[in-house]
Tab-separated table of C-alpha atoms and ligand atoms in Angstrom:
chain	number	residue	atom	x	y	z
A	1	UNK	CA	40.709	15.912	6.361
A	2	UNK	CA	37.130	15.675	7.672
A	3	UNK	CA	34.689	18.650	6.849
A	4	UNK	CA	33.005	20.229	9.640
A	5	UNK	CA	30.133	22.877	9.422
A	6	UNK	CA	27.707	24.089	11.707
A	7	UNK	CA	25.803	26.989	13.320
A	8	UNK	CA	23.973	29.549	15.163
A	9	UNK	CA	21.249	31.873	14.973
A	10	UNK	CA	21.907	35.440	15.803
A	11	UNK	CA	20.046	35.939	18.885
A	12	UNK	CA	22.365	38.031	20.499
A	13	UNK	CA	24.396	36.937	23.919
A	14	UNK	CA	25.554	33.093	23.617
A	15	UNK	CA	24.554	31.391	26.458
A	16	UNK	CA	25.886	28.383	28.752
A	17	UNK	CA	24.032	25.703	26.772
A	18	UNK	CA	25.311	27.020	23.585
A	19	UNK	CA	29.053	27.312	24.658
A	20	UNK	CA	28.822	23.784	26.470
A	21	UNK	CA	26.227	21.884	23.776
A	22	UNK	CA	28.085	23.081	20.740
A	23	UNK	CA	30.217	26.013	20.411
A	24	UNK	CA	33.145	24.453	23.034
A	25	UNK	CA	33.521	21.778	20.153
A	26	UNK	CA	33.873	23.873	17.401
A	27	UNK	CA	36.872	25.517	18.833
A	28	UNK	CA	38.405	21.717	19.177
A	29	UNK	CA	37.440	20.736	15.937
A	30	UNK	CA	39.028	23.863	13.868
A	31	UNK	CA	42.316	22.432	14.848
A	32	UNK	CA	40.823	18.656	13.239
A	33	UNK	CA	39.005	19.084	10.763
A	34	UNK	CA	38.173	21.657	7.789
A	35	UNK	CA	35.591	23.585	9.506
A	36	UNK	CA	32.899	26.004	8.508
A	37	UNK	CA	30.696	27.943	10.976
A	38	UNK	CA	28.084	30.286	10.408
A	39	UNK	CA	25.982	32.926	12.267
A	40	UNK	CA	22.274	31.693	10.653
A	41	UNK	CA	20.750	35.193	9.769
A	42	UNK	CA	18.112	33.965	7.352
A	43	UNK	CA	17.066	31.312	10.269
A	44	UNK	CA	16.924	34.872	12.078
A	45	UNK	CA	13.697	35.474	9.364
A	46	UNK	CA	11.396	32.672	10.788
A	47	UNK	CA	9.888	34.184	13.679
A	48	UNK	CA	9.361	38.133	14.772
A	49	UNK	CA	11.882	40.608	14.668
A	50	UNK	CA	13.170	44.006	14.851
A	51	UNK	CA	15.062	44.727	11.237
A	52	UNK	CA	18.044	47.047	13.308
A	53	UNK	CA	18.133	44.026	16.194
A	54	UNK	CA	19.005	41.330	14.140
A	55	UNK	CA	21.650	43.124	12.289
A	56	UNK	CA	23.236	44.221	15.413
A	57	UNK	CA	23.014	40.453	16.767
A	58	UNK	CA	24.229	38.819	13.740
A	59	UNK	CA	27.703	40.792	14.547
A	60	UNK	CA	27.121	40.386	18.348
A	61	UNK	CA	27.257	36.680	17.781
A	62	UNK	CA	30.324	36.885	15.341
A	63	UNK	CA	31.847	38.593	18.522
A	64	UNK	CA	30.997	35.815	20.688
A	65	UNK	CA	32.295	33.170	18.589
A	66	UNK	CA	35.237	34.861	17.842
A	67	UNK	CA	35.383	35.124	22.178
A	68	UNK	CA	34.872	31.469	22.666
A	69	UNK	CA	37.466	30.316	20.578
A	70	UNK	CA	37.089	30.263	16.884
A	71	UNK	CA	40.206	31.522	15.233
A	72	UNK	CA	39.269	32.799	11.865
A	73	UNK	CA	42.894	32.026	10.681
A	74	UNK	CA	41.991	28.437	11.302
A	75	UNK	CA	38.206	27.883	10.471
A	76	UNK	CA	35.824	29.415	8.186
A	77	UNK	CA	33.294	31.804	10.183
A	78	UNK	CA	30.827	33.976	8.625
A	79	UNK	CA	27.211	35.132	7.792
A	80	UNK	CA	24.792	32.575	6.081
A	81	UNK	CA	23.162	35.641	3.727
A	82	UNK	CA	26.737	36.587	2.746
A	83	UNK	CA	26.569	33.389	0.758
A	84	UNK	CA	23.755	33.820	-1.435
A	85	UNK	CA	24.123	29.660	-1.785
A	86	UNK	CA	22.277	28.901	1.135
A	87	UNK	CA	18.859	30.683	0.056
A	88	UNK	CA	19.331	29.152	-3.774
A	89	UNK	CA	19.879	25.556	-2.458
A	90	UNK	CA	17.237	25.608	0.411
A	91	UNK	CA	14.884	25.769	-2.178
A	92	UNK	CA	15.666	22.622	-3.898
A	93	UNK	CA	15.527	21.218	-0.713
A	94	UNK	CA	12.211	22.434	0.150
A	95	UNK	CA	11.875	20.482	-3.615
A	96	UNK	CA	13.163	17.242	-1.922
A	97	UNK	CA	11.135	17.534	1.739
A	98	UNK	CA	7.966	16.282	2.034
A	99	UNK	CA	5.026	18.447	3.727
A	100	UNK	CA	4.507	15.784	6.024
A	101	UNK	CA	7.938	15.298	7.149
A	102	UNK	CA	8.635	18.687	8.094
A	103	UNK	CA	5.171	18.485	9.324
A	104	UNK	CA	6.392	16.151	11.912
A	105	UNK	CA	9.376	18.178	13.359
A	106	UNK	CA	9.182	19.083	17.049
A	107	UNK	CA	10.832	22.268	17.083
A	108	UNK	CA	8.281	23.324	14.460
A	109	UNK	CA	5.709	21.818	16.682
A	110	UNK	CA	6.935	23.212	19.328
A	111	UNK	CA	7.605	27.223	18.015
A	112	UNK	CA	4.518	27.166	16.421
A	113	UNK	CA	1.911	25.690	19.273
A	114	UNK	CA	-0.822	28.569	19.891
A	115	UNK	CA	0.668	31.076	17.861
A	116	UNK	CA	-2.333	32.738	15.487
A	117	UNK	CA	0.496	33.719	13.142
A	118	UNK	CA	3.364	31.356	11.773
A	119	UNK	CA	5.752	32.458	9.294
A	120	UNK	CA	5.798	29.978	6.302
A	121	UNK	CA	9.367	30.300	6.628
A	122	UNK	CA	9.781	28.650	10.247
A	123	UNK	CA	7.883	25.566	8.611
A	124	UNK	CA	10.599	24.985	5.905
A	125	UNK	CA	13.175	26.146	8.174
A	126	UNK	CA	14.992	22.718	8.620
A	127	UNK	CA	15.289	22.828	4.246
A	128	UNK	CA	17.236	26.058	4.833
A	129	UNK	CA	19.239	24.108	7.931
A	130	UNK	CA	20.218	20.880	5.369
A	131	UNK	CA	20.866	23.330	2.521
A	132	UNK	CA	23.896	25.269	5.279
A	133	UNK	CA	25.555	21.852	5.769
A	134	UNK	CA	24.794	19.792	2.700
A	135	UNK	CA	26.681	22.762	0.743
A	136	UNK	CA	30.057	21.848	2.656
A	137	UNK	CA	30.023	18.464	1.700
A	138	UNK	CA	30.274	18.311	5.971
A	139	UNK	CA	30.684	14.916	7.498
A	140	UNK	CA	29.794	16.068	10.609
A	141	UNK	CA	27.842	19.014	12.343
A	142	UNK	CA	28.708	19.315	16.266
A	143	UNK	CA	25.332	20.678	17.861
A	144	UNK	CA	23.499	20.138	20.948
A	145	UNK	CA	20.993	17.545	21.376
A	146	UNK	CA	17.595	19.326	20.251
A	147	UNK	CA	19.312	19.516	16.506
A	148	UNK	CA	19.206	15.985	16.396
A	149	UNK	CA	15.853	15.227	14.048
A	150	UNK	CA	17.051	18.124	12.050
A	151	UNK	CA	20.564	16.370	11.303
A	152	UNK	CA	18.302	13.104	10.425
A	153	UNK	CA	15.805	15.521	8.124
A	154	UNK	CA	19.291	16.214	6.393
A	155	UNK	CA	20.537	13.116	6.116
A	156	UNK	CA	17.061	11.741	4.937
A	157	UNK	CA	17.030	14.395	2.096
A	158	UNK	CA	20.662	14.225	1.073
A	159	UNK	CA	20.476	10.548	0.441
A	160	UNK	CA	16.903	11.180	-1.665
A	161	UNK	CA	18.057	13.304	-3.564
A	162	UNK	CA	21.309	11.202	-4.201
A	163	UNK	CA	19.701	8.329	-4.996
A	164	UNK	CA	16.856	10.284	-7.350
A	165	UNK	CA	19.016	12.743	-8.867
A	166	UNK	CA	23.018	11.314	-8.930
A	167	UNK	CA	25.353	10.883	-6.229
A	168	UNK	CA	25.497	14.649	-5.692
A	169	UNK	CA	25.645	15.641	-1.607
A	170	UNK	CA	27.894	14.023	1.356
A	171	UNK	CA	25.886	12.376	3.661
A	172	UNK	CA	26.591	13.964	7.473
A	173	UNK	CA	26.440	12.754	10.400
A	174	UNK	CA	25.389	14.706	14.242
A	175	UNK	CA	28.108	14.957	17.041
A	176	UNK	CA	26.544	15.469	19.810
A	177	UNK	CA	28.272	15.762	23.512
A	178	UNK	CA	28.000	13.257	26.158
A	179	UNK	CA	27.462	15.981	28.892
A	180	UNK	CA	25.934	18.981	28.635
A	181	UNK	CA	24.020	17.733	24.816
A	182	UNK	CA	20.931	19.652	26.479
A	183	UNK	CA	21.617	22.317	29.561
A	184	UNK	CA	18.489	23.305	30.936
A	185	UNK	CA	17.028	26.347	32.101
A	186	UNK	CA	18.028	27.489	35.993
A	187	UNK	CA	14.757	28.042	37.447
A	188	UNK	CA	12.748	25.922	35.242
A	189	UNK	CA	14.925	22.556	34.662
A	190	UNK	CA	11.939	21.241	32.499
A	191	UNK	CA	12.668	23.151	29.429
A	192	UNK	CA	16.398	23.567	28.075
A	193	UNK	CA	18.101	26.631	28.523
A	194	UNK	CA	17.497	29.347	25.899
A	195	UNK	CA	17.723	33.137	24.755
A	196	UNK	CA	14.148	33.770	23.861
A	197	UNK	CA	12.926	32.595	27.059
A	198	UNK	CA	12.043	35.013	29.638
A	199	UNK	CA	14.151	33.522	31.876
A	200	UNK	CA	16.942	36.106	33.093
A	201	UNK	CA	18.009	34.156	36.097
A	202	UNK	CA	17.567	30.776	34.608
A	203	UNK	CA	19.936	31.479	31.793
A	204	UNK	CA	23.891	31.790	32.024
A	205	UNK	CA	25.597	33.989	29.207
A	206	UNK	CA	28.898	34.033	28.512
A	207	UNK	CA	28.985	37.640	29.251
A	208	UNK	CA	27.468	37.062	33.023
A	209	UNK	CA	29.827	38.568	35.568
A	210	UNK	CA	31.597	36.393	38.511
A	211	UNK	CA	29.011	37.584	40.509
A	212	UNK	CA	26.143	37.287	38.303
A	213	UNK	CA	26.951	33.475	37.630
A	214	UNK	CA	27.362	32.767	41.569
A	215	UNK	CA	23.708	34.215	42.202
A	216	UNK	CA	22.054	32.165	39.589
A	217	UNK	CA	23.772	29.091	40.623
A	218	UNK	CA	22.779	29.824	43.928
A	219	UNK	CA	19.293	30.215	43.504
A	220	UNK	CA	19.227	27.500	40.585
A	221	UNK	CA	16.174	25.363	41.839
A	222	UNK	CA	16.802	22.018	42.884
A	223	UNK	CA	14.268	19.484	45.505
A	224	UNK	CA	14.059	18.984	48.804
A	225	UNK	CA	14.892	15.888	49.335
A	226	UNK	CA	18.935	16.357	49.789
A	227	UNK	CA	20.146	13.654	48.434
A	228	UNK	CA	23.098	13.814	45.741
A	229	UNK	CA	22.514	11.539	43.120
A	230	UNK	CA	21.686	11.833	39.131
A	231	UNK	CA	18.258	11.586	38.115
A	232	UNK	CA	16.850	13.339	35.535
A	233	UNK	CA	13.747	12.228	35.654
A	234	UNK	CA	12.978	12.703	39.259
A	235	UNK	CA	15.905	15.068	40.093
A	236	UNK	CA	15.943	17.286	36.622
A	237	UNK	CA	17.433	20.708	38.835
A	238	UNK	CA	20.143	18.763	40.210
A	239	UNK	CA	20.662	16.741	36.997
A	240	UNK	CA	21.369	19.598	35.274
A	241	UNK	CA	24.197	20.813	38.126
A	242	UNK	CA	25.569	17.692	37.812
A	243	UNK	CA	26.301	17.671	34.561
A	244	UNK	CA	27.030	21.310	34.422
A	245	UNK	CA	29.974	20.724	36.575
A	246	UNK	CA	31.097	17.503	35.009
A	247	UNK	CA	31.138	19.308	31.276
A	248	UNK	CA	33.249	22.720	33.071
A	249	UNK	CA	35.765	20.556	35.061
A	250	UNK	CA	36.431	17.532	32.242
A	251	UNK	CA	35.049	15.008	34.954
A	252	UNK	CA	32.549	12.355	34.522
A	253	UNK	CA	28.942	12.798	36.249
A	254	UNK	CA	29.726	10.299	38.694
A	255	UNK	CA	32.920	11.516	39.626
A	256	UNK	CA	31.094	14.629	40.598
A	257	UNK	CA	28.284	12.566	42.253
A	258	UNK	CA	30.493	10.709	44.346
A	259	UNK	CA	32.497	14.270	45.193
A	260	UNK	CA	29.422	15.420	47.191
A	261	UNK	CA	27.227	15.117	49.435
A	262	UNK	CA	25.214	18.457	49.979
A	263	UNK	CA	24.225	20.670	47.292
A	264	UNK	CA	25.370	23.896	48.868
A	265	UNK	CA	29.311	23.049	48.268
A	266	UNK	CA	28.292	21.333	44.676
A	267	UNK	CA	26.585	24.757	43.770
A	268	UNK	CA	29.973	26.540	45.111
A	269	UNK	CA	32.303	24.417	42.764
A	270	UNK	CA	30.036	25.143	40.170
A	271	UNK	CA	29.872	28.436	40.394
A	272	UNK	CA	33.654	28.547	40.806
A	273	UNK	CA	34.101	26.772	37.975
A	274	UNK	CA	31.623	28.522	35.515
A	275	UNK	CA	32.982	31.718	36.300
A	276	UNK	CA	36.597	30.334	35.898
A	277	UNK	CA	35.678	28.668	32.111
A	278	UNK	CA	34.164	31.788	31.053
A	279	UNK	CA	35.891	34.849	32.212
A	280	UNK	CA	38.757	34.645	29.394
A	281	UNK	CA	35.540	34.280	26.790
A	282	UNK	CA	34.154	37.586	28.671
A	283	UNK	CA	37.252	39.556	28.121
A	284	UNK	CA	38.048	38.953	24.718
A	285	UNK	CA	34.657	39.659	23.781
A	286	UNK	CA	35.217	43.178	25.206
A	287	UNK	CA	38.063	43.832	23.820
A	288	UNK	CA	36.750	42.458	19.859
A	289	UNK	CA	33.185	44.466	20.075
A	290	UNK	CA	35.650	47.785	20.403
A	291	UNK	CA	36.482	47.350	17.297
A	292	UNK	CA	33.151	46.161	15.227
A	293	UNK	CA	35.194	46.931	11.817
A	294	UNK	CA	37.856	44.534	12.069
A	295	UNK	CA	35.387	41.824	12.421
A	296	UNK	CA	32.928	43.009	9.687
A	297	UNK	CA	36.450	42.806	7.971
A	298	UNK	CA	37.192	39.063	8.797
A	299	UNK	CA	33.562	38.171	8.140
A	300	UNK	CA	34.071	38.989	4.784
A	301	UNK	CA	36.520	36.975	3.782
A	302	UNK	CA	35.255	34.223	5.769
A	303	UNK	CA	31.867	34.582	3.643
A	304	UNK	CA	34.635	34.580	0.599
A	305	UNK	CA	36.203	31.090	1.745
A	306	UNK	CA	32.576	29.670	2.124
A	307	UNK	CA	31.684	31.301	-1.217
A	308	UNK	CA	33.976	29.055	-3.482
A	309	UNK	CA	33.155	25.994	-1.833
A	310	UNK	CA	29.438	26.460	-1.497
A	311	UNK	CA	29.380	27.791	-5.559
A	312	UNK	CA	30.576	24.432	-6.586
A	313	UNK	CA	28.347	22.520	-4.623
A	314	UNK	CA	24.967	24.551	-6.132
A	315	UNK	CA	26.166	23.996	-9.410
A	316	UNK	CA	26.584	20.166	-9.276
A	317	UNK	CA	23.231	19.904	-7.338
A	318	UNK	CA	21.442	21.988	-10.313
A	319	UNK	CA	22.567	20.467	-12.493
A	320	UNK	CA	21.621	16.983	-11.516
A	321	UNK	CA	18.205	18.468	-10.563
A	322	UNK	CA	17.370	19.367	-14.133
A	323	UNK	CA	18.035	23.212	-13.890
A	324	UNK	CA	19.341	24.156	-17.728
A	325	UNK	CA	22.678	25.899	-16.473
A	326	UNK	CA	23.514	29.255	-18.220
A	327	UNK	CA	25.193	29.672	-21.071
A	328	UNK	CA	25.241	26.231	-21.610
A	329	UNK	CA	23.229	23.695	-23.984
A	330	UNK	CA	24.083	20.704	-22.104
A	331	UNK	CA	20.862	18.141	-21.915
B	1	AMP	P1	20.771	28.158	18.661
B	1	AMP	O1	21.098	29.222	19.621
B	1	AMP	O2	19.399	27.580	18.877
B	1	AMP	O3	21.025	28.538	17.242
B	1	AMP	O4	21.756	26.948	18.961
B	1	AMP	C1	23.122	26.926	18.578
B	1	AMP	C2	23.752	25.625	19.036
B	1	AMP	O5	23.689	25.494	20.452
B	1	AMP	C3	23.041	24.380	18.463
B	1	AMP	O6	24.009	23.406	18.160
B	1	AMP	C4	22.178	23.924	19.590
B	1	AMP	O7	21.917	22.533	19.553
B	1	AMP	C5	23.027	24.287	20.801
B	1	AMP	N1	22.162	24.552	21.960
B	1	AMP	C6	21.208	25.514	22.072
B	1	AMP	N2	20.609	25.472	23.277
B	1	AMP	C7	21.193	24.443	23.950
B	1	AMP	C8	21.014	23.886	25.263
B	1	AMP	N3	20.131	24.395	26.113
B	1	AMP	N4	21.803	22.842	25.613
B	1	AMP	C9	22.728	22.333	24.765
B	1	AMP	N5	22.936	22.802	23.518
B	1	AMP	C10	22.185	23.847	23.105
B	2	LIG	N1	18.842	25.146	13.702
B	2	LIG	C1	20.029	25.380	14.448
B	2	LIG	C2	19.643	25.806	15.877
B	2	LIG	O1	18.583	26.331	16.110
B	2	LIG	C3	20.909	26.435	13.834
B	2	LIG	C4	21.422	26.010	12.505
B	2	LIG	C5	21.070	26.531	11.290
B	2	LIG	C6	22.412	25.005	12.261
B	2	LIG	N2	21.789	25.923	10.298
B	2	LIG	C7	22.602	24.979	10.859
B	2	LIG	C8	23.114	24.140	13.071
B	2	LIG	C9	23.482	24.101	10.253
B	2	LIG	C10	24.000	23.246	12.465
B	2	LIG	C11	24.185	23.219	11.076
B	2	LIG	O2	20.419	25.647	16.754
């Protein structure tokens, strides 16, 4: 059976491009494949935060998971620090990167453009990333599109340090979605759809009411020109409906293209159909934040699970790194 892993960073409500860029095809793959998911707390270290917020979102995002789909009988969900793994093997990775390939990372770029202050932890932030999957032995990580240079950073270091050290680490591979690999923001279609944007009405989460999702749909910008047709480039508002629809109704972007020609009825399906896909997600989470214990319950034995795989993993890559491994005299 194939090993999955993969995961999130606790930034509270999941939102529409998480659900349709990742988190839908986790729930899918449970059922197919061994699979591991993880809300990334440490990840949650690498830029500013409130100490009592992150805590409180690490388990809000368990929630939302849990809502979405995963079934903790069937996959492996828990909290990256619960597995003390992750840090350890991050920093042999950080052993294996170069300076000038994580140097070269956009997100890095990107985060860290005109800040005066960067944590030294967002730079090696993508070791951290490899070390979460490379422990699994995953061969393949479902995420959305902007993951994708991290997923070759991993790759890249896996098969260094395999080919330096001793076949130690599976070598992953990205799936990434055909539609929907990179949802953009509602009001400001150039940049993809996030939490830490100040963006309220350009971002749809999963806890958005009927009525919430119809106005932001509605006012989602588009052009003037009227025309119905798929062009990111030129059309990037539209684009973005198009393939919003297509990911939420199973069709293909030009089966939705060729279903319309004005945007006002393409907006209504949408909405329709948003609201429709996440309503069920909306009421379970309700009914699993009541009861916060049972899922700091589950979490632990999912961090348990994750524990005994990850355990072995650390041990054969320290020991092909060189580390002398307690208690024993082995050269
Ligand atoms: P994050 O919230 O950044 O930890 O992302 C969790 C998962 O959602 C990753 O697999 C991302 O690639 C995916 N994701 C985040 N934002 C988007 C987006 N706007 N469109 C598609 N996928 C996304
Ligand atoms: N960097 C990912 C993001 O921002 C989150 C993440 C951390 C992740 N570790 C991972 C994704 C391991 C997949 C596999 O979305």
């Amino acid at each position: 059976m194939a090993r999955v892993l993969s995961g999130v960073q606790p930034s509270g409500s999941l939102h529409l491009g998480n659900y349709l860029g990742a988190i839908r095809q986790w729930a899918l793959d449970q059922f197919v494949a061994d699979s591991f998911y993880c809300v990334v707390d440490l990840h949650g270290l690498t830029a500013e935060h409130d100490p009592g917020e992150l805590r409180q979102r690490t388990l809000e995002t368990a929630v939302g998971l849990l809502a979405a789909g995963l079934d903790p009988e069937v996959c492996t969900l828990f909290v990256q620090s619960h597995v003390h793994e992750h840090a350890e093997l991050s920093w042999l990775l950080e052993c294996t990167a170069t300076f000038g390939e994580l140097s070269r990372m956009t997100q890095f770029k990107d985060k860290s453009l005109g800040r005066e202050s960067v944590r030294a932890g967002l730079f090696t932030y993508p070791a951290l990333m490899a070390a979460d999957i490379l422990l699994y032995d995953a061969d393949r990580v479902p995420v959305g599109e902007d993951q994708r240079q991290h997923l070759e950073l991993t790759r890249d270091l896996a098969l260094r340090f395999n080919s330096r050290y001793g076949e130690t680490f599976v070598v992953p591979e990205a799936a990434i979605p055909k539609v929907a690999a990179r949802v953009m923001d509602l009001q400001h279609p150039e940049r993809k759809m996030s939490k830490s944007v100040e963006s309220p009405l350009g971002t749809i989460t999963i806890l958005d009411s009927r009525d919430e999702i119809a106005r932001k749909v509605r006012k989602a910008v588009t052009d003037t020109d009227g025309e119905v047709r798929y062009d990111p480039d030129r059309k990037p508002g539209l684009a973005n409906l198009i393939e919003l629809l297509a990911a939420s109704t199973g069709r293909s972007v030009d089966e939705v293209v060729g279903g319309y020609t004005r945007y006002g009825p393409l907006k209504g399906d949408l909405a329709e159909a948003l609201a429709g896909a996440l309503a069920p997600v909306k009421a379970r989470y309700e009914q699993l934040s009541a009861d916060p214990a049972s899922v700091a319950a589950l979490l632990e034995k999912g961090a348990a699970k994750a524990s005994a795989v990850a355990s072995a993993t650390l041990r054969r890559a320290q020991q092909a790194i060189g580390l002398l491994m307690p208690g024993s005299a082995d050269r």
